[in-house]
mmCIF file of C-alpha atoms in Angstrom:
data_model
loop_
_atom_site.group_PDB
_atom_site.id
_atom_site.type_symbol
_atom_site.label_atom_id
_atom_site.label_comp_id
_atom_site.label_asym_id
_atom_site.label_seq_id
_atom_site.Cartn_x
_atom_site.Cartn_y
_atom_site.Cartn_z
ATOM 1 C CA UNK A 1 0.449 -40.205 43.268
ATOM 2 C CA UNK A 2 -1.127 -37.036 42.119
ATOM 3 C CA UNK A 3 -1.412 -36.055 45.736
ATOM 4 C CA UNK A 4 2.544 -36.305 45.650
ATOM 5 C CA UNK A 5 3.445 -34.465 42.579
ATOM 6 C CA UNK A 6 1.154 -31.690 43.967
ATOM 7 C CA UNK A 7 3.059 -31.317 46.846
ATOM 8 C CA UNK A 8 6.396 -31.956 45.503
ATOM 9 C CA UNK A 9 5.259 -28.637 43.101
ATOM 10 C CA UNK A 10 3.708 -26.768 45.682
ATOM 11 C CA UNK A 11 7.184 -27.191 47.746
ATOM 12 C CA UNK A 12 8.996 -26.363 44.314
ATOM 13 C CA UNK A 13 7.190 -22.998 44.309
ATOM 14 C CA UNK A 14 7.627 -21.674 48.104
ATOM 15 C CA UNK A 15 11.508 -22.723 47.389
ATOM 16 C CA UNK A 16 11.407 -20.872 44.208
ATOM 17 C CA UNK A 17 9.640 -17.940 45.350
ATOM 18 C CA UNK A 18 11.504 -17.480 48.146
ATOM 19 C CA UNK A 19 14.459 -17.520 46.138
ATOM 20 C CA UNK A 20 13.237 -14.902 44.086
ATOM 21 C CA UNK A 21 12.380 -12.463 46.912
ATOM 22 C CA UNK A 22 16.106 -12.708 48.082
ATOM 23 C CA UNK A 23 17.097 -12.328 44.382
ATOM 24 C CA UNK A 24 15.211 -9.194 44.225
ATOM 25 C CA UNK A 25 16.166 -7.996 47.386
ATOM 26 C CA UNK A 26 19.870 -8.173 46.522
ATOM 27 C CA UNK A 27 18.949 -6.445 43.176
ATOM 28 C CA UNK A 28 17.477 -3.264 44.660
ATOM 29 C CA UNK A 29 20.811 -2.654 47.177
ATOM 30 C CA UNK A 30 22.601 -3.626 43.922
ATOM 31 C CA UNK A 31 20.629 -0.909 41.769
ATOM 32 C CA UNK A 32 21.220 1.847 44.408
ATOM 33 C CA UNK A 33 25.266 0.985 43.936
ATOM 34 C CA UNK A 34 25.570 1.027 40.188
ATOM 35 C CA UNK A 35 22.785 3.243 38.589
ATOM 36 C CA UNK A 36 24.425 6.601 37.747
ATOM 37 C CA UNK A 37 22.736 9.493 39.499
ATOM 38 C CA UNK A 38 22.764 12.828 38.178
ATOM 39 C CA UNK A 39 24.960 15.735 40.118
ATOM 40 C CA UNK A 40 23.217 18.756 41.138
ATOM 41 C CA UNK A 41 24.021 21.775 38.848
ATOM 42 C CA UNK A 42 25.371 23.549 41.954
ATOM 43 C CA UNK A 43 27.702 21.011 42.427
ATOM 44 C CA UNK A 44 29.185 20.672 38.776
ATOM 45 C CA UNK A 45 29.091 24.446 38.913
ATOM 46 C CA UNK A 46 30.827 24.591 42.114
ATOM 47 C CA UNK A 47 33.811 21.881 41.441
ATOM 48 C CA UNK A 48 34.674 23.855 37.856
ATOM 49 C CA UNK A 49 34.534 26.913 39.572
ATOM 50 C CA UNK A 50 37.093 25.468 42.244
ATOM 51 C CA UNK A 51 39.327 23.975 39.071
ATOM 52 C CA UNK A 52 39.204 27.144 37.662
ATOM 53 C CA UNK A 53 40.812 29.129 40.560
ATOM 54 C CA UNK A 54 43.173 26.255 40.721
ATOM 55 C CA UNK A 55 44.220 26.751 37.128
ATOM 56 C CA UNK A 56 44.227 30.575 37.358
ATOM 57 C CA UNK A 57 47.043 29.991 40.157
ATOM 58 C CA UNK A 58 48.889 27.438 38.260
ATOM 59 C CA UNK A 59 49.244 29.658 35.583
ATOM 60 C CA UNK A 60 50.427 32.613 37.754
ATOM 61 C CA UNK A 61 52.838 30.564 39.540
ATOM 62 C CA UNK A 62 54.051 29.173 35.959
ATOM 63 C CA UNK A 63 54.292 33.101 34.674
ATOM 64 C CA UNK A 64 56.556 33.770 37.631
ATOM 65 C CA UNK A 65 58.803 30.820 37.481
ATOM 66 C CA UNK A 66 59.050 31.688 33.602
ATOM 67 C CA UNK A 67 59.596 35.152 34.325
ATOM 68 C CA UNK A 68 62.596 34.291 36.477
ATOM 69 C CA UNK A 69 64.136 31.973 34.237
ATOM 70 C CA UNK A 70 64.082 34.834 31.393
ATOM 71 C CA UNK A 71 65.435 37.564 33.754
ATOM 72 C CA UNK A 72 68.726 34.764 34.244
ATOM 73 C CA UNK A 73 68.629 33.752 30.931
ATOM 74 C CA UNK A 74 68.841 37.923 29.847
ATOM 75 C CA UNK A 75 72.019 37.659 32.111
ATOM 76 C CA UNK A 76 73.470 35.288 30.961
ATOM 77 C CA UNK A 77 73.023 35.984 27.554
ATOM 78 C CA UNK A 78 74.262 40.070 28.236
ATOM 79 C CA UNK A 79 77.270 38.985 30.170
ATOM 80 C CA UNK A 80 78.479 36.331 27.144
ATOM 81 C CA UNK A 81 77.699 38.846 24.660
ATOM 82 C CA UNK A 82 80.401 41.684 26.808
ATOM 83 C CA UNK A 83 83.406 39.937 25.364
ATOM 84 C CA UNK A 84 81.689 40.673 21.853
ATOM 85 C CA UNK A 85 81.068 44.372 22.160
ATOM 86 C CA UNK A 86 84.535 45.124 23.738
ATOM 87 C CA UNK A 87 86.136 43.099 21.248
ATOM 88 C CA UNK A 88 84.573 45.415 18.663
#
């Protein structure tokens, strides 16, 4: 009988541990995956130099386009306000 319940443990165990390797196995590919890692300074430096430039020609394109929409707008505004002055 005790011969039985030591091998019924001992088979418990290898089961066990060899369910734990696996377990920890999975764990370190998992660990790889989800653990942040920091990024290089060159990197960070690099990408907000890049959205920089981007930005920088967003906001010239946006200058033009308003620029443009005042010069019309002047127009407009100078050829509605004729009819005033010659009416003076």
């Amino acid at each position: 009988s005790l011969d039985q319940t030591i091998a019924e443990l001992s088979g418990d165990r290898d089961t066990t541990s060899s369910e734990l390797a696996a377990v920890d196995e999975y764990f370190a590919t998992i660990k790889d995956r989800c653990i942040a890692k920091p990024e290089p300074y060159e990197e960070r430096a690099a990408r907000r130099d890049s959205e920089i430039a981007g930005l920088k020609n967003a906001l010239s394109v946006l200058e033009n386009e308003a620029a443009f929409v005042q010069r019309r707008a002047g127009r407009r505004s100078f050829r509605g306000t004729a009819g005033v002055l010659a009416a003076r």
